Amino acid sequence: LNDVGLEEMSVDFQGEIEPISLELITRALDWPVLKGTLSGRIPQVRLRGAVGEVGGAIRLDVFDGEVVVDQVKLERIFGVLPTLAAEVEIRAVDLQQMTGAFSFGEIEGRLDGTVRGLRLLNWEPVAFDLKLETPEGYRGRRKISQRAVDNLSSLGGGAAVLSQTVLRFFEKFSYRRLGLSCRLADNVCRMGGVAPAARGFYIVEGAGVPRINIIGFSTQVDWPKLIRRLEAATRGGAPTVD
């Protein structure tokens, strides 16, 4: 640290995060309890006045997968309307660990993803291009609970294509692949899934018998409305479709 307290203050640091329990961290912070461990490496970080840059990728091991945050830039960190820009990659995250932390419903499988052009203004997202999907070539177990079916349907403003009468007899369903995308701009999320449907897009493509497909119909959703849907899904409330 140099010139502490002055406008030209500068900070340089790097670090390692040794494996620590996510359960202990989230309990201490009174957050939803997460399973697994968190570890990673923070490369060279440089702060010059109100501008910050990370000289390399931040790597985090979480939910038995990896999250890589790269090209991080910060402006007006301690001022009015701070901004952050970054690129993010999500690799082989364990969906069972992740969904088990919330009341979303259980999903078994793995998840890859990217967040391109992420931009936060005053620590709120204003732009990004998000894609999440089952990794190509993944051969592990793929199951989705009835509650997760309801909540994924709600997020996409769609429905599970299987009669409600049949749904009552099954707690879990097999799937071939699942995924969601959201391109945020001007406070509107342009949504998609793993493939186009005759009307809308596939969020889940089913497998086996009974086969259940989840199709989303809301291709453009107000960002605040999508956040409300997600909050309702993760806190255990009844799924809603607006």
Tab-separated table of C-alpha atoms in Angstrom:
chain	number	residue	atom	x	y	z
A	1	LEU	CA	0.000	0.000	0.000
A	2	ASN	CA	1.337	3.403	-0.923
A	3	ASP	CA	0.018	6.924	-0.274
A	4	VAL	CA	-2.759	5.635	1.976
A	5	GLY	CA	-5.574	8.159	2.344
A	6	LEU	CA	-4.535	10.205	-0.671
A	7	GLU	CA	-6.206	10.359	-4.072
A	8	GLU	CA	-3.143	8.749	-5.686
A	9	MET	CA	-3.219	5.794	-3.265
A	10	SER	CA	-2.031	2.535	-4.872
A	11	VAL	CA	-2.372	-1.095	-3.808
A	12	ASP	CA	-0.724	-4.239	-5.187
A	13	PHE	CA	-1.417	-7.762	-3.938
A	14	GLN	CA	-1.894	-11.396	-4.875
A	15	GLY	CA	-3.043	-14.411	-2.920
A	16	GLU	CA	-4.136	-18.022	-2.601
A	17	ILE	CA	-7.422	-19.235	-1.130
A	18	GLU	CA	-6.756	-22.534	0.599
A	19	PRO	CA	-9.712	-24.986	0.687
A	20	ILE	CA	-12.278	-23.693	3.173
A	21	SER	CA	-15.768	-24.941	3.960
A	22	LEU	CA	-18.555	-23.154	2.097
A	23	GLU	CA	-20.952	-24.385	4.775
A	24	LEU	CA	-19.004	-22.607	7.528
A	25	ILE	CA	-18.672	-19.402	5.495
A	26	THR	CA	-22.338	-19.201	4.516
A	27	ARG	CA	-23.552	-20.026	8.029
A	28	ALA	CA	-21.322	-17.310	9.492
A	29	LEU	CA	-22.668	-14.757	6.979
A	30	ASP	CA	-26.278	-15.933	7.461
A	31	TRP	CA	-26.536	-16.802	3.767
A	32	PRO	CA	-28.250	-19.892	2.288
A	33	VAL	CA	-26.086	-22.831	3.369
A	34	LEU	CA	-23.843	-24.065	0.553
A	35	LYS	CA	-22.076	-27.413	0.495
A	36	GLY	CA	-18.542	-28.129	-0.676
A	37	THR	CA	-15.354	-26.115	-0.445
A	38	LEU	CA	-13.969	-22.904	-1.892
A	39	SER	CA	-10.373	-22.557	-3.023
A	40	GLY	CA	-8.554	-20.641	-5.711
A	41	ARG	CA	-5.863	-18.256	-6.781
A	42	ILE	CA	-5.980	-14.465	-7.001
A	43	PRO	CA	-3.267	-13.181	-9.390
A	44	GLN	CA	-1.687	-9.761	-9.323
A	45	VAL	CA	-4.253	-7.080	-8.416
A	46	ARG	CA	-3.421	-3.420	-8.993
A	47	LEU	CA	-5.387	-0.472	-7.648
A	48	ARG	CA	-4.388	3.011	-8.743
A	49	GLY	CA	-6.603	5.620	-7.146
A	50	ALA	CA	-10.166	4.741	-8.149
A	51	VAL	CA	-9.151	2.357	-10.974
A	52	GLY	CA	-8.368	-1.333	-10.511
A	53	GLU	CA	-7.126	-4.130	-12.776
A	54	VAL	CA	-6.447	-7.829	-12.259
A	55	GLY	CA	-3.338	-9.082	-14.063
A	56	GLY	CA	-4.640	-12.522	-14.948
A	57	ALA	CA	-7.558	-14.816	-14.222
A	58	ILE	CA	-9.087	-15.378	-10.777
A	59	ARG	CA	-9.702	-19.127	-10.396
A	60	LEU	CA	-12.190	-20.466	-7.870
A	61	ASP	CA	-12.910	-24.138	-7.155
A	62	VAL	CA	-16.525	-24.386	-6.023
A	63	PHE	CA	-19.332	-27.007	-6.196
A	64	ASP	CA	-16.721	-29.540	-7.384
A	65	GLY	CA	-16.180	-27.433	-10.511
A	66	GLU	CA	-14.248	-24.320	-11.483
A	67	VAL	CA	-15.194	-20.682	-12.018
A	68	VAL	CA	-12.692	-18.494	-13.883
A	69	VAL	CA	-13.082	-14.699	-13.753
A	70	ASP	CA	-10.868	-12.884	-16.284
A	71	GLN	CA	-10.284	-9.406	-17.725
A	72	VAL	CA	-11.488	-7.767	-14.513
A	73	LYS	CA	-11.522	-3.960	-14.533
A	74	LEU	CA	-12.864	-1.648	-11.829
A	75	GLU	CA	-13.492	2.092	-11.882
A	76	ARG	CA	-14.574	4.533	-9.166
A	77	ILE	CA	-14.275	1.748	-6.592
A	78	PHE	CA	-14.904	4.011	-3.613
A	79	GLY	CA	-16.775	6.746	-5.473
A	80	VAL	CA	-20.194	7.376	-6.967
A	81	LEU	CA	-21.490	4.688	-9.355
A	82	PRO	CA	-18.580	2.219	-9.226
A	83	THR	CA	-18.275	-0.023	-12.302
A	84	LEU	CA	-16.905	-3.517	-12.843
A	85	ALA	CA	-16.308	-5.353	-16.116
A	86	ALA	CA	-15.297	-9.007	-16.458
A	87	GLU	CA	-15.520	-12.244	-18.439
A	88	VAL	CA	-16.545	-15.449	-16.633
A	89	GLU	CA	-16.306	-19.163	-17.417
A	90	ILE	CA	-18.072	-21.899	-15.436
A	91	ARG	CA	-16.693	-25.416	-15.827
A	92	ALA	CA	-18.318	-28.695	-14.767
A	93	VAL	CA	-20.129	-27.371	-11.685
A	94	ASP	CA	-22.018	-30.071	-9.741
A	95	LEU	CA	-25.707	-29.179	-10.061
A	96	GLN	CA	-26.729	-31.377	-7.135
A	97	GLN	CA	-24.437	-29.443	-4.776
A	98	MET	CA	-25.566	-26.108	-6.167
A	99	THR	CA	-29.334	-26.718	-6.170
A	100	GLY	CA	-29.122	-28.451	-2.784
A	101	ALA	CA	-28.247	-25.075	-1.247
A	102	PHE	CA	-31.636	-23.571	-2.105
A	103	SER	CA	-35.313	-24.535	-2.208
A	104	PHE	CA	-35.145	-24.635	-5.994
A	105	GLY	CA	-35.509	-28.409	-6.337
A	106	GLU	CA	-32.844	-31.028	-6.940
A	107	ILE	CA	-31.025	-31.392	-10.253
A	108	GLU	CA	-28.337	-34.017	-10.778
A	109	GLY	CA	-25.695	-33.461	-13.431
A	110	ARG	CA	-23.024	-30.963	-14.400
A	111	LEU	CA	-23.173	-27.449	-15.789
A	112	ASP	CA	-20.896	-25.407	-18.032
A	113	GLY	CA	-21.393	-21.747	-18.711
A	114	THR	CA	-20.042	-18.413	-19.858
A	115	VAL	CA	-20.789	-14.827	-18.963
A	116	ARG	CA	-19.500	-12.536	-21.709
A	117	GLY	CA	-19.380	-8.763	-21.481
A	118	LEU	CA	-20.371	-8.647	-17.812
A	119	ARG	CA	-20.783	-5.073	-16.612
A	120	LEU	CA	-21.922	-3.942	-13.178
A	121	LEU	CA	-22.911	-0.362	-12.378
A	122	ASN	CA	-23.099	0.467	-8.680
A	123	TRP	CA	-22.657	-3.317	-8.157
A	124	GLU	CA	-25.873	-4.086	-10.099
A	125	PRO	CA	-25.728	-5.927	-13.471
A	126	VAL	CA	-26.579	-3.745	-16.463
A	127	ALA	CA	-25.205	-5.909	-19.293
A	128	PHE	CA	-24.042	-9.475	-19.902
A	129	ASP	CA	-24.484	-12.431	-22.245
A	130	LEU	CA	-25.065	-15.549	-20.107
A	131	LYS	CA	-25.193	-19.148	-21.361
A	132	LEU	CA	-25.586	-22.187	-19.099
A	133	GLU	CA	-25.897	-25.755	-20.378
A	134	THR	CA	-25.117	-29.422	-19.834
A	135	PRO	CA	-21.484	-30.074	-20.879
A	136	GLU	CA	-21.157	-31.742	-24.262
A	137	GLY	CA	-20.074	-35.349	-23.812
A	138	TYR	CA	-21.079	-35.526	-20.130
A	139	ARG	CA	-21.936	-39.164	-19.308
A	140	GLY	CA	-22.987	-38.924	-15.655
A	141	ARG	CA	-26.385	-39.210	-14.013
A	142	ARG	CA	-28.995	-36.651	-15.154
A	143	LYS	CA	-32.128	-36.346	-13.047
A	144	ILE	CA	-34.452	-33.454	-12.253
A	145	SER	CA	-37.033	-33.268	-9.479
A	146	GLN	CA	-40.637	-32.210	-9.948
A	147	ARG	CA	-40.041	-29.004	-7.976
A	148	ALA	CA	-37.079	-28.091	-10.189
A	149	VAL	CA	-39.285	-28.732	-13.231
A	150	ASP	CA	-41.849	-26.239	-11.898
A	151	ASN	CA	-39.226	-23.594	-11.141
A	152	LEU	CA	-37.379	-23.896	-14.461
A	153	SER	CA	-40.743	-23.584	-16.203
A	154	SER	CA	-41.397	-20.408	-14.208
A	155	LEU	CA	-38.033	-18.846	-15.096
A	156	GLY	CA	-38.654	-19.357	-18.798
A	157	GLY	CA	-42.272	-18.270	-18.637
A	158	GLY	CA	-43.225	-21.667	-20.017
A	159	ALA	CA	-44.505	-25.104	-19.121
A	160	ALA	CA	-43.519	-28.735	-18.697
A	161	VAL	CA	-44.822	-30.700	-21.666
A	162	LEU	CA	-46.382	-33.634	-19.823
A	163	SER	CA	-49.833	-33.835	-18.315
A	164	GLN	CA	-50.204	-32.726	-14.704
A	165	THR	CA	-51.956	-36.044	-13.997
A	166	VAL	CA	-48.857	-37.988	-15.041
A	167	LEU	CA	-46.534	-35.586	-13.194
A	168	ARG	CA	-48.108	-36.490	-9.846
A	169	PHE	CA	-46.853	-40.071	-10.063
A	170	PHE	CA	-43.150	-39.249	-10.425
A	171	GLU	CA	-40.700	-37.434	-8.147
A	172	LYS	CA	-37.786	-37.304	-10.618
A	173	PHE	CA	-37.335	-37.377	-14.375
A	174	SER	CA	-34.384	-38.147	-16.625
A	175	TYR	CA	-33.159	-35.496	-19.047
A	176	ARG	CA	-30.790	-35.433	-22.008
A	177	ARG	CA	-29.633	-31.851	-21.622
A	178	LEU	CA	-30.723	-28.569	-20.093
A	179	GLY	CA	-29.724	-24.954	-20.347
A	180	LEU	CA	-30.727	-21.304	-20.284
A	181	SER	CA	-29.357	-18.147	-21.824
A	182	CYS	CA	-29.954	-14.489	-21.088
A	183	ARG	CA	-28.588	-11.481	-22.938
A	184	LEU	CA	-29.178	-8.441	-20.749
A	185	ALA	CA	-29.370	-4.992	-22.296
A	186	ASP	CA	-31.514	-1.950	-21.511
A	187	ASN	CA	-33.027	-3.769	-18.506
A	188	VAL	CA	-34.460	-6.513	-20.753
A	189	CYS	CA	-33.309	-10.135	-20.780
A	190	ARG	CA	-33.504	-11.844	-24.174
A	191	MET	CA	-33.850	-15.482	-23.235
A	192	GLY	CA	-33.104	-18.794	-24.909
A	193	GLY	CA	-32.427	-22.419	-24.100
A	194	VAL	CA	-30.580	-25.449	-25.458
A	195	ALA	CA	-32.523	-25.535	-28.741
A	196	PRO	CA	-35.385	-23.739	-30.497
A	197	ALA	CA	-38.877	-25.233	-30.239
A	198	ALA	CA	-41.799	-24.868	-32.628
A	199	ARG	CA	-42.879	-22.057	-30.341
A	200	GLY	CA	-40.338	-20.780	-27.829
A	201	PHE	CA	-37.213	-22.684	-26.754
A	202	TYR	CA	-36.260	-25.880	-24.944
A	203	ILE	CA	-34.984	-25.366	-21.398
A	204	VAL	CA	-34.908	-29.127	-20.764
A	205	GLU	CA	-34.883	-31.888	-23.341
A	206	GLY	CA	-36.137	-35.050	-21.689
A	207	ALA	CA	-34.965	-38.652	-21.936
A	208	GLY	CA	-36.484	-42.023	-21.112
A	209	VAL	CA	-40.063	-42.741	-20.089
A	210	PRO	CA	-41.951	-40.712	-19.082
A	211	ARG	CA	-40.214	-38.043	-21.129
A	212	ILE	CA	-40.632	-34.485	-19.941
A	213	ASN	CA	-39.642	-31.438	-21.976
A	214	ILE	CA	-39.636	-27.930	-20.523
A	215	ILE	CA	-40.347	-25.232	-23.086
A	216	GLY	CA	-39.965	-21.517	-22.395
A	217	PHE	CA	-42.147	-19.007	-24.209
A	218	SER	CA	-40.894	-15.671	-22.807
A	219	THR	CA	-38.137	-14.662	-25.210
A	220	GLN	CA	-37.973	-11.139	-23.745
A	221	VAL	CA	-38.399	-10.571	-20.003
A	222	ASP	CA	-37.984	-7.441	-17.910
A	223	TRP	CA	-34.880	-7.954	-15.758
A	224	PRO	CA	-36.624	-7.024	-12.457
A	225	LYS	CA	-39.414	-9.510	-13.273
A	226	LEU	CA	-36.867	-12.287	-13.921
A	227	ILE	CA	-35.139	-11.535	-10.615
A	228	ARG	CA	-38.496	-11.800	-8.818
A	229	ARG	CA	-39.096	-15.195	-10.424
A	230	LEU	CA	-35.639	-16.388	-9.361
A	231	GLU	CA	-36.086	-15.130	-5.803
A	232	ALA	CA	-39.455	-16.887	-5.525
A	233	ALA	CA	-37.930	-20.120	-6.837
A	234	THR	CA	-34.942	-20.131	-4.472
A	235	ARG	CA	-36.756	-19.166	-1.307
A	236	GLY	CA	-39.301	-21.950	-1.569
A	237	GLY	CA	-42.316	-19.946	-2.673
A	238	ALA	CA	-44.772	-21.128	-5.252
A	239	PRO	CA	-43.485	-20.744	-8.812
A	240	THR	CA	-45.125	-17.936	-10.767
A	241	VAL	CA	-45.435	-17.208	-14.464
A	242	ASP	CA	-46.147	-13.560	-15.350
